């Protein structure tokens, strides 16, 4: 393996890792990595699991292994890598540009500011209430309860990094507790509707959708593992909701 092939292998593995850690589905990662390699003139083969990206030279016994871990979703990074691969195929950029831009995307922390996140969490929490034909007070309460649950989940997620699903339990607990307390204070009319709407920012919708797409594409292992992780997240949220509701009802019955 010459120096150029080694650079192509490393760049492909890095692009695959970024896509995987940003929440892209397995078929998209493998296709994008192989397109980048073949456009660069190197025939590569890519295999992806939820914890590693394997990129191999098709005609040589050489494999680049990049270990990853399940993280948060960053669909903007996914879009930027996909757009970069399309530009490379179209000839708008050369391989040196691809390497530089992949490094830049990897190092750049693409994220929204906190005010945008908070408002987004509130709006996502309000949307299901429109389906329930909720009252205006419940609609407003869902906005603020959803924000509170999201903020608590983010805080716990930063503090309890070694405890899996702790932030989901904390977020569900906060939402359920606030909803039942607001109903007890006669500020709302339906605690169940408020809870169902307010947990929407915590629900792993993207992960569940990707798992179904992977299973339908024949990637049974990664699809099943991703679906199981999404179900565990949903169960953690539900556990927090039930725990808070049980405490409230037990307290009111005393």
PDB file of C-alpha atoms in Angstrom:
ATOM      1  CA  UNK A   1       0.000   0.000   0.000  1.00  0.00           C
ATOM      2  CA  UNK A   2       1.459   3.328  -1.086  1.00  0.00           C
ATOM      3  CA  UNK A   3       1.143   6.665   0.703  1.00  0.00           C
ATOM      4  CA  UNK A   4      -1.773   7.880  -1.426  1.00  0.00           C
ATOM      5  CA  UNK A   5      -3.817   4.725  -0.794  1.00  0.00           C
ATOM      6  CA  UNK A   6      -3.138   5.100   2.916  1.00  0.00           C
ATOM      7  CA  UNK A   7      -4.420   8.708   2.841  1.00  0.00           C
ATOM      8  CA  UNK A   8      -7.566   7.620   0.987  1.00  0.00           C
ATOM      9  CA  UNK A   9      -8.147   4.820   3.494  1.00  0.00           C
ATOM     10  CA  UNK A  10      -7.760   7.182   6.469  1.00  0.00           C
ATOM     11  CA  UNK A  11      -9.996   9.858   4.955  1.00  0.00           C
ATOM     12  CA  UNK A  12     -12.705   7.300   4.128  1.00  0.00           C
ATOM     13  CA  UNK A  13     -12.564   5.875   7.649  1.00  0.00           C
ATOM     14  CA  UNK A  14     -12.757   9.355   9.162  1.00  0.00           C
ATOM     15  CA  UNK A  15     -15.767  10.284   7.007  1.00  0.00           C
ATOM     16  CA  UNK A  16     -17.475   7.026   7.995  1.00  0.00           C
ATOM     17  CA  UNK A  17     -16.851   7.686  11.678  1.00  0.00           C
ATOM     18  CA  UNK A  18     -18.300  11.197  11.438  1.00  0.00           C
ATOM     19  CA  UNK A  19     -21.412   9.872   9.701  1.00  0.00           C
ATOM     20  CA  UNK A  20     -21.875   7.066  12.222  1.00  0.00           C
ATOM     21  CA  UNK A  21     -21.394   9.273  15.292  1.00  0.00           C
ATOM     22  CA  UNK A  22     -23.739  11.880  13.799  1.00  0.00           C
ATOM     23  CA  UNK A  23     -26.608   9.416  13.435  1.00  0.00           C
ATOM     24  CA  UNK A  24     -26.496   8.367   9.768  1.00  0.00           C
ATOM     25  CA  UNK A  25     -27.913   4.953   8.912  1.00  0.00           C
ATOM     26  CA  UNK A  26     -25.561   2.106   8.011  1.00  0.00           C
ATOM     27  CA  UNK A  27     -26.373   1.805   4.259  1.00  0.00           C
ATOM     28  CA  UNK A  28     -25.764   5.530   3.744  1.00  0.00           C
ATOM     29  CA  UNK A  29     -22.386   5.349   5.505  1.00  0.00           C
ATOM     30  CA  UNK A  30     -21.144   2.367   3.519  1.00  0.00           C
ATOM     31  CA  UNK A  31     -22.287   3.827   0.207  1.00  0.00           C
ATOM     32  CA  UNK A  32     -20.785   7.266   0.884  1.00  0.00           C
ATOM     33  CA  UNK A  33     -17.426   5.868   2.009  1.00  0.00           C
ATOM     34  CA  UNK A  34     -17.129   3.577  -1.007  1.00  0.00           C
ATOM     35  CA  UNK A  35     -18.066   6.387  -3.393  1.00  0.00           C
ATOM     36  CA  UNK A  36     -15.373   8.657  -1.923  1.00  0.00           C
ATOM     37  CA  UNK A  37     -12.760   5.921  -2.243  1.00  0.00           C
ATOM     38  CA  UNK A  38     -13.642   4.913  -5.798  1.00  0.00           C
ATOM     39  CA  UNK A  39     -13.823   8.532  -6.949  1.00  0.00           C
ATOM     40  CA  UNK A  40     -10.321   8.981  -5.512  1.00  0.00           C
ATOM     41  CA  UNK A  41      -9.182   6.071  -7.670  1.00  0.00           C
ATOM     42  CA  UNK A  42      -8.913   3.504  -4.888  1.00  0.00           C
ATOM     43  CA  UNK A  43     -11.287   0.552  -4.783  1.00  0.00           C
ATOM     44  CA  UNK A  44     -12.389   0.352  -1.141  1.00  0.00           C
ATOM     45  CA  UNK A  45     -14.945  -1.749   0.674  1.00  0.00           C
ATOM     46  CA  UNK A  46     -16.725  -0.526   3.799  1.00  0.00           C
ATOM     47  CA  UNK A  47     -18.507  -2.415   6.551  1.00  0.00           C
ATOM     48  CA  UNK A  48     -20.180  -0.591   9.449  1.00  0.00           C
ATOM     49  CA  UNK A  49     -21.459  -1.673  12.842  1.00  0.00           C
ATOM     50  CA  UNK A  50     -22.746   0.598  15.593  1.00  0.00           C
ATOM     51  CA  UNK A  51     -19.356   0.606  17.302  1.00  0.00           C
ATOM     52  CA  UNK A  52     -16.839   0.480  14.440  1.00  0.00           C
ATOM     53  CA  UNK A  53     -16.163   1.389  10.826  1.00  0.00           C
ATOM     54  CA  UNK A  54     -14.091  -1.050   8.730  1.00  0.00           C
ATOM     55  CA  UNK A  55     -12.612   0.239   5.475  1.00  0.00           C
ATOM     56  CA  UNK A  56     -10.557  -2.180   3.375  1.00  0.00           C
ATOM     57  CA  UNK A  57      -8.658  -2.058   0.113  1.00  0.00           C
ATOM     58  CA  UNK A  58     -10.448  -4.423  -2.243  1.00  0.00           C
ATOM     59  CA  UNK A  59      -7.271  -5.854  -3.809  1.00  0.00           C
ATOM     60  CA  UNK A  60      -4.985  -5.815  -0.748  1.00  0.00           C
ATOM     61  CA  UNK A  61      -5.120  -7.345   2.757  1.00  0.00           C
ATOM     62  CA  UNK A  62      -5.264  -3.915   4.397  1.00  0.00           C
ATOM     63  CA  UNK A  63      -8.068  -2.696   6.676  1.00  0.00           C
ATOM     64  CA  UNK A  64      -8.551   0.575   8.534  1.00  0.00           C
ATOM     65  CA  UNK A  65     -10.530   0.063  11.757  1.00  0.00           C
ATOM     66  CA  UNK A  66     -12.081   3.083  13.450  1.00  0.00           C
ATOM     67  CA  UNK A  67     -13.884   2.534  16.756  1.00  0.00           C
ATOM     68  CA  UNK A  68     -16.882   4.706  17.573  1.00  0.00           C
ATOM     69  CA  UNK A  69     -19.598   5.004  20.165  1.00  0.00           C
ATOM     70  CA  UNK A  70     -23.268   5.836  20.050  1.00  0.00           C
ATOM     71  CA  UNK A  71     -23.656   9.577  20.452  1.00  0.00           C
ATOM     72  CA  UNK A  72     -26.090  12.376  19.841  1.00  0.00           C
ATOM     73  CA  UNK A  73     -27.502  13.080  16.404  1.00  0.00           C
ATOM     74  CA  UNK A  74     -26.032  15.839  14.261  1.00  0.00           C
ATOM     75  CA  UNK A  75     -27.794  15.696  10.926  1.00  0.00           C
ATOM     76  CA  UNK A  76     -26.012  18.838   9.737  1.00  0.00           C
ATOM     77  CA  UNK A  77     -22.700  16.974   9.759  1.00  0.00           C
ATOM     78  CA  UNK A  78     -24.345  14.110   7.890  1.00  0.00           C
ATOM     79  CA  UNK A  79     -25.603  16.553   5.268  1.00  0.00           C
ATOM     80  CA  UNK A  80     -22.197  18.226   4.924  1.00  0.00           C
ATOM     81  CA  UNK A  81     -20.357  14.927   4.386  1.00  0.00           C
ATOM     82  CA  UNK A  82     -22.964  13.826   1.845  1.00  0.00           C
ATOM     83  CA  UNK A  83     -22.761  17.147   0.031  1.00  0.00           C
ATOM     84  CA  UNK A  84     -18.952  16.941   0.005  1.00  0.00           C
ATOM     85  CA  UNK A  85     -19.056  13.457  -1.526  1.00  0.00           C
ATOM     86  CA  UNK A  86     -21.412  14.684  -4.259  1.00  0.00           C
ATOM     87  CA  UNK A  87     -19.106  17.596  -5.061  1.00  0.00           C
ATOM     88  CA  UNK A  88     -16.160  15.183  -5.217  1.00  0.00           C
ATOM     89  CA  UNK A  89     -17.983  12.877  -7.618  1.00  0.00           C
ATOM     90  CA  UNK A  90     -18.990  15.862  -9.781  1.00  0.00           C
ATOM     91  CA  UNK A  91     -15.360  17.013  -9.940  1.00  0.00           C
ATOM     92  CA  UNK A  92     -15.971  20.304  -8.140  1.00  0.00           C
ATOM     93  CA  UNK A  93     -13.300  19.486  -5.532  1.00  0.00           C
ATOM     94  CA  UNK A  94     -10.183  17.304  -5.558  1.00  0.00           C
ATOM     95  CA  UNK A  95      -9.064  14.743  -2.991  1.00  0.00           C
ATOM     96  CA  UNK A  96      -6.903  17.223  -1.077  1.00  0.00           C
ATOM     97  CA  UNK A  97      -9.971  19.456  -0.648  1.00  0.00           C
ATOM     98  CA  UNK A  98     -11.983  16.452   0.550  1.00  0.00           C
ATOM     99  CA  UNK A  99      -9.349  15.606   3.160  1.00  0.00           C
ATOM    100  CA  UNK A 100      -9.213  19.178   4.432  1.00  0.00           C
ATOM    101  CA  UNK A 101     -12.986  19.574   4.588  1.00  0.00           C
ATOM    102  CA  UNK A 102     -13.484  16.224   6.330  1.00  0.00           C
ATOM    103  CA  UNK A 103     -10.961  17.318   8.972  1.00  0.00           C
ATOM    104  CA  UNK A 104     -12.747  20.666   9.316  1.00  0.00           C
ATOM    105  CA  UNK A 105     -16.158  19.015   9.705  1.00  0.00           C
ATOM    106  CA  UNK A 106     -14.712  16.600  12.262  1.00  0.00           C
ATOM    107  CA  UNK A 107     -13.152  19.347  14.375  1.00  0.00           C
ATOM    108  CA  UNK A 108     -15.937  21.909  14.060  1.00  0.00           C
ATOM    109  CA  UNK A 109     -18.605  21.628  16.765  1.00  0.00           C
ATOM    110  CA  UNK A 110     -21.746  22.149  14.685  1.00  0.00           C
ATOM    111  CA  UNK A 111     -24.523  22.913  17.124  1.00  0.00           C
ATOM    112  CA  UNK A 112     -27.373  25.293  17.818  1.00  0.00           C
ATOM    113  CA  UNK A 113     -27.248  27.864  20.591  1.00  0.00           C
ATOM    114  CA  UNK A 114     -29.199  27.277  23.783  1.00  0.00           C
ATOM    115  CA  UNK A 115     -32.049  29.758  23.105  1.00  0.00           C
ATOM    116  CA  UNK A 116     -32.747  27.990  19.806  1.00  0.00           C
ATOM    117  CA  UNK A 117     -32.671  24.576  21.484  1.00  0.00           C
ATOM    118  CA  UNK A 118     -35.008  25.714  24.250  1.00  0.00           C
ATOM    119  CA  UNK A 119     -37.544  27.260  21.898  1.00  0.00           C
ATOM    120  CA  UNK A 120     -37.325  24.205  19.645  1.00  0.00           C
ATOM    121  CA  UNK A 121     -38.011  21.864  22.552  1.00  0.00           C
ATOM    122  CA  UNK A 122     -41.039  23.936  23.518  1.00  0.00           C
ATOM    123  CA  UNK A 123     -42.447  23.963  19.982  1.00  0.00           C
ATOM    124  CA  UNK A 124     -41.934  20.225  19.580  1.00  0.00           C
ATOM    125  CA  UNK A 125     -43.800  19.736  22.858  1.00  0.00           C
ATOM    126  CA  UNK A 126     -46.729  21.848  21.663  1.00  0.00           C
ATOM    127  CA  UNK A 127     -47.228  20.128  18.286  1.00  0.00           C
ATOM    128  CA  UNK A 128     -48.891  16.901  19.548  1.00  0.00           C
ATOM    129  CA  UNK A 129     -51.314  18.962  21.651  1.00  0.00           C
ATOM    130  CA  UNK A 130     -52.853  20.208  18.409  1.00  0.00           C
ATOM    131  CA  UNK A 131     -53.786  16.611  17.574  1.00  0.00           C
ATOM    132  CA  UNK A 132     -55.375  16.178  20.997  1.00  0.00           C
ATOM    133  CA  UNK A 133     -57.406  19.381  20.450  1.00  0.00           C
ATOM    134  CA  UNK A 134     -56.146  20.555  23.809  1.00  0.00           C
ATOM    135  CA  UNK A 135     -57.278  23.622  25.664  1.00  0.00           C
ATOM    136  CA  UNK A 136     -55.186  26.783  25.472  1.00  0.00           C
ATOM    137  CA  UNK A 137     -53.962  26.430  29.088  1.00  0.00           C
ATOM    138  CA  UNK A 138     -52.773  22.849  28.430  1.00  0.00           C
ATOM    139  CA  UNK A 139     -51.119  24.021  25.218  1.00  0.00           C
ATOM    140  CA  UNK A 140     -49.148  26.673  27.074  1.00  0.00           C
ATOM    141  CA  UNK A 141     -48.274  24.294  29.899  1.00  0.00           C
ATOM    142  CA  UNK A 142     -46.939  21.677  27.459  1.00  0.00           C
ATOM    143  CA  UNK A 143     -44.599  24.314  26.023  1.00  0.00           C
ATOM    144  CA  UNK A 144     -42.995  25.100  29.375  1.00  0.00           C
ATOM    145  CA  UNK A 145     -43.110  21.562  30.785  1.00  0.00           C
ATOM    146  CA  UNK A 146     -41.400  20.242  27.650  1.00  0.00           C
ATOM    147  CA  UNK A 147     -38.659  22.844  28.017  1.00  0.00           C
ATOM    148  CA  UNK A 148     -38.170  21.945  31.689  1.00  0.00           C
ATOM    149  CA  UNK A 149     -37.907  18.243  30.918  1.00  0.00           C
ATOM    150  CA  UNK A 150     -35.453  18.872  28.093  1.00  0.00           C
ATOM    151  CA  UNK A 151     -33.209  21.075  30.247  1.00  0.00           C
ATOM    152  CA  UNK A 152     -33.165  18.591  33.123  1.00  0.00           C
ATOM    153  CA  UNK A 153     -32.333  15.752  30.720  1.00  0.00           C
ATOM    154  CA  UNK A 154     -29.464  17.748  29.211  1.00  0.00           C
ATOM    155  CA  UNK A 155     -28.095  18.660  32.639  1.00  0.00           C
ATOM    156  CA  UNK A 156     -28.215  15.090  33.925  1.00  0.00           C
ATOM    157  CA  UNK A 157     -26.706  13.850  30.659  1.00  0.00           C
ATOM    158  CA  UNK A 158     -23.681  16.093  31.159  1.00  0.00           C
ATOM    159  CA  UNK A 159     -23.239  15.150  34.827  1.00  0.00           C
ATOM    160  CA  UNK A 160     -24.022  11.419  34.702  1.00  0.00           C
ATOM    161  CA  UNK A 161     -22.070  10.471  31.596  1.00  0.00           C
ATOM    162  CA  UNK A 162     -21.223   7.034  33.009  1.00  0.00           C
ATOM    163  CA  UNK A 163     -24.856   6.126  33.730  1.00  0.00           C
ATOM    164  CA  UNK A 164     -26.754   5.038  30.622  1.00  0.00           C
ATOM    165  CA  UNK A 165     -30.319   6.309  30.148  1.00  0.00           C
ATOM    166  CA  UNK A 166     -30.113   8.451  33.286  1.00  0.00           C
ATOM    167  CA  UNK A 167     -30.996  11.635  31.432  1.00  0.00           C
ATOM    168  CA  UNK A 168     -34.102  10.035  29.888  1.00  0.00           C
ATOM    169  CA  UNK A 169     -35.326   8.873  33.295  1.00  0.00           C
ATOM    170  CA  UNK A 170     -34.695  12.329  34.748  1.00  0.00           C
ATOM    171  CA  UNK A 171     -36.446  14.080  31.872  1.00  0.00           C
ATOM    172  CA  UNK A 172     -39.498  11.816  32.020  1.00  0.00           C
ATOM    173  CA  UNK A 173     -39.664  12.149  35.800  1.00  0.00           C
ATOM    174  CA  UNK A 174     -39.521  15.959  35.631  1.00  0.00           C
ATOM    175  CA  UNK A 175     -42.201  16.176  32.943  1.00  0.00           C
ATOM    176  CA  UNK A 176     -44.596  13.834  34.739  1.00  0.00           C
ATOM    177  CA  UNK A 177     -44.041  15.482  38.116  1.00  0.00           C
ATOM    178  CA  UNK A 178     -44.645  18.988  36.757  1.00  0.00           C
ATOM    179  CA  UNK A 179     -47.727  17.912  34.791  1.00  0.00           C
ATOM    180  CA  UNK A 180     -49.418  16.279  37.778  1.00  0.00           C
ATOM    181  CA  UNK A 181     -48.499  19.141  40.107  1.00  0.00           C
ATOM    182  CA  UNK A 182     -49.952  21.680  37.661  1.00  0.00           C
ATOM    183  CA  UNK A 183     -53.165  19.683  37.410  1.00  0.00           C
ATOM    184  CA  UNK A 184     -53.315  19.436  41.198  1.00  0.00           C
ATOM    185  CA  UNK A 185     -52.985  23.215  41.319  1.00  0.00           C
ATOM    186  CA  UNK A 186     -55.934  23.492  38.870  1.00  0.00           C
ATOM    187  CA  UNK A 187     -53.789  25.203  36.245  1.00  0.00           C
ATOM    188  CA  UNK A 188     -54.478  22.566  33.582  1.00  0.00           C
ATOM    189  CA  UNK A 189     -57.161  20.076  32.597  1.00  0.00           C
ATOM    190  CA  UNK A 190     -55.450  16.899  31.318  1.00  0.00           C
ATOM    191  CA  UNK A 191     -52.133  15.706  32.732  1.00  0.00           C
ATOM    192  CA  UNK A 192     -51.884  12.749  30.341  1.00  0.00           C
ATOM    193  CA  UNK A 193     -52.023  14.969  27.268  1.00  0.00           C
ATOM    194  CA  UNK A 194     -49.433  17.319  28.709  1.00  0.00           C
ATOM    195  CA  UNK A 195     -47.083  14.422  29.497  1.00  0.00           C
ATOM    196  CA  UNK A 196     -47.432  12.730  26.101  1.00  0.00           C
ATOM    197  CA  UNK A 197     -46.730  16.006  24.315  1.00  0.00           C
ATOM    198  CA  UNK A 198     -43.910  17.169  26.574  1.00  0.00           C
ATOM    199  CA  UNK A 199     -41.835  13.982  26.214  1.00  0.00           C
ATOM    200  CA  UNK A 200     -41.562  14.454  22.433  1.00  0.00           C
ATOM    201  CA  UNK A 201     -38.138  16.224  22.619  1.00  0.00           C
ATOM    202  CA  UNK A 202     -36.796  13.142  24.430  1.00  0.00           C
ATOM    203  CA  UNK A 203     -38.287  10.480  22.149  1.00  0.00           C
ATOM    204  CA  UNK A 204     -35.657   8.747  19.916  1.00  0.00           C
ATOM    205  CA  UNK A 205     -37.586   9.180  16.687  1.00  0.00           C
ATOM    206  CA  UNK A 206     -34.538   9.439  14.407  1.00  0.00           C
ATOM    207  CA  UNK A 207     -32.906   6.349  15.923  1.00  0.00           C
ATOM    208  CA  UNK A 208     -36.079   4.297  15.545  1.00  0.00           C
ATOM    209  CA  UNK A 209     -36.564   5.435  11.949  1.00  0.00           C
ATOM    210  CA  UNK A 210     -32.954   4.631  11.062  1.00  0.00           C
ATOM    211  CA  UNK A 211     -33.246   1.197  12.658  1.00  0.00           C
ATOM    212  CA  UNK A 212     -36.265   0.343  10.501  1.00  0.00           C
ATOM    213  CA  UNK A 213     -34.481   1.562   7.363  1.00  0.00           C
ATOM    214  CA  UNK A 214     -31.421  -0.533   8.222  1.00  0.00           C
ATOM    215  CA  UNK A 215     -33.504  -3.645   8.844  1.00  0.00           C
ATOM    216  CA  UNK A 216     -35.346  -3.189   5.537  1.00  0.00           C
ATOM    217  CA  UNK A 217     -31.974  -2.731   3.796  1.00  0.00           C
ATOM    218  CA  UNK A 218     -30.772  -6.074   5.187  1.00  0.00           C
ATOM    219  CA  UNK A 219     -28.493  -4.741   7.929  1.00  0.00           C
ATOM    220  CA  UNK A 220     -30.123  -6.876  10.587  1.00  0.00           C
ATOM    221  CA  UNK A 221     -27.453  -6.619  13.291  1.00  0.00           C
ATOM    222  CA  UNK A 222     -27.011  -2.834  13.344  1.00  0.00           C
ATOM    223  CA  UNK A 223     -30.733  -2.259  12.749  1.00  0.00           C
ATOM    224  CA  UNK A 224     -31.758  -4.547  15.592  1.00  0.00           C
ATOM    225  CA  UNK A 225     -29.210  -3.075  18.005  1.00  0.00           C
ATOM    226  CA  UNK A 226     -30.255   0.482  17.126  1.00  0.00           C
ATOM    227  CA  UNK A 227     -33.940  -0.446  17.564  1.00  0.00           C
ATOM    228  CA  UNK A 228     -33.184  -2.030  20.941  1.00  0.00           C
ATOM    229  CA  UNK A 229     -31.319   1.094  22.050  1.00  0.00           C
ATOM    230  CA  UNK A 230     -34.270   3.268  20.975  1.00  0.00           C
ATOM    231  CA  UNK A 231     -36.700   1.030  22.865  1.00  0.00           C
ATOM    232  CA  UNK A 232     -34.537   1.200  25.994  1.00  0.00           C
ATOM    233  CA  UNK A 233     -34.527   4.999  25.760  1.00  0.00           C
ATOM    234  CA  UNK A 234     -38.322   4.999  25.435  1.00  0.00           C
ATOM    235  CA  UNK A 235     -38.589   2.602  28.379  1.00  0.00           C
ATOM    236  CA  UNK A 236     -36.352   4.870  30.484  1.00  0.00           C
ATOM    237  CA  UNK A 237     -38.571   7.865  29.697  1.00  0.00           C
ATOM    238  CA  UNK A 238     -41.652   5.829  30.546  1.00  0.00           C
ATOM    239  CA  UNK A 239     -40.059   4.647  33.783  1.00  0.00           C
ATOM    240  CA  UNK A 240     -39.422   8.224  34.863  1.00  0.00           C
ATOM    241  CA  UNK A 241     -42.998   9.193  33.993  1.00  0.00           C
ATOM    242  CA  UNK A 242     -44.481   6.286  35.940  1.00  0.00           C
ATOM    243  CA  UNK A 243     -42.232   6.904  38.936  1.00  0.00           C
ATOM    244  CA  UNK A 244     -43.267  10.547  39.208  1.00  0.00           C
ATOM    245  CA  UNK A 245     -46.958   9.738  38.724  1.00  0.00           C
ATOM    246  CA  UNK A 246     -46.760   7.065  41.435  1.00  0.00           C
ATOM    247  CA  UNK A 247     -45.128   9.464  43.869  1.00  0.00           C
ATOM    248  CA  UNK A 248     -47.715  12.167  43.205  1.00  0.00           C
ATOM    249  CA  UNK A 249     -50.685   9.833  43.569  1.00  0.00           C
ATOM    250  CA  UNK A 250     -49.196   8.283  46.692  1.00  0.00           C
ATOM    251  CA  UNK A 251     -48.643  11.742  48.187  1.00  0.00           C
ATOM    252  CA  UNK A 252     -52.167  12.908  47.417  1.00  0.00           C
ATOM    253  CA  UNK A 253     -53.677   9.770  48.925  1.00  0.00           C
ATOM    254  CA  UNK A 254     -52.008  10.357  52.289  1.00  0.00           C
TER     255      UNK A 254
END
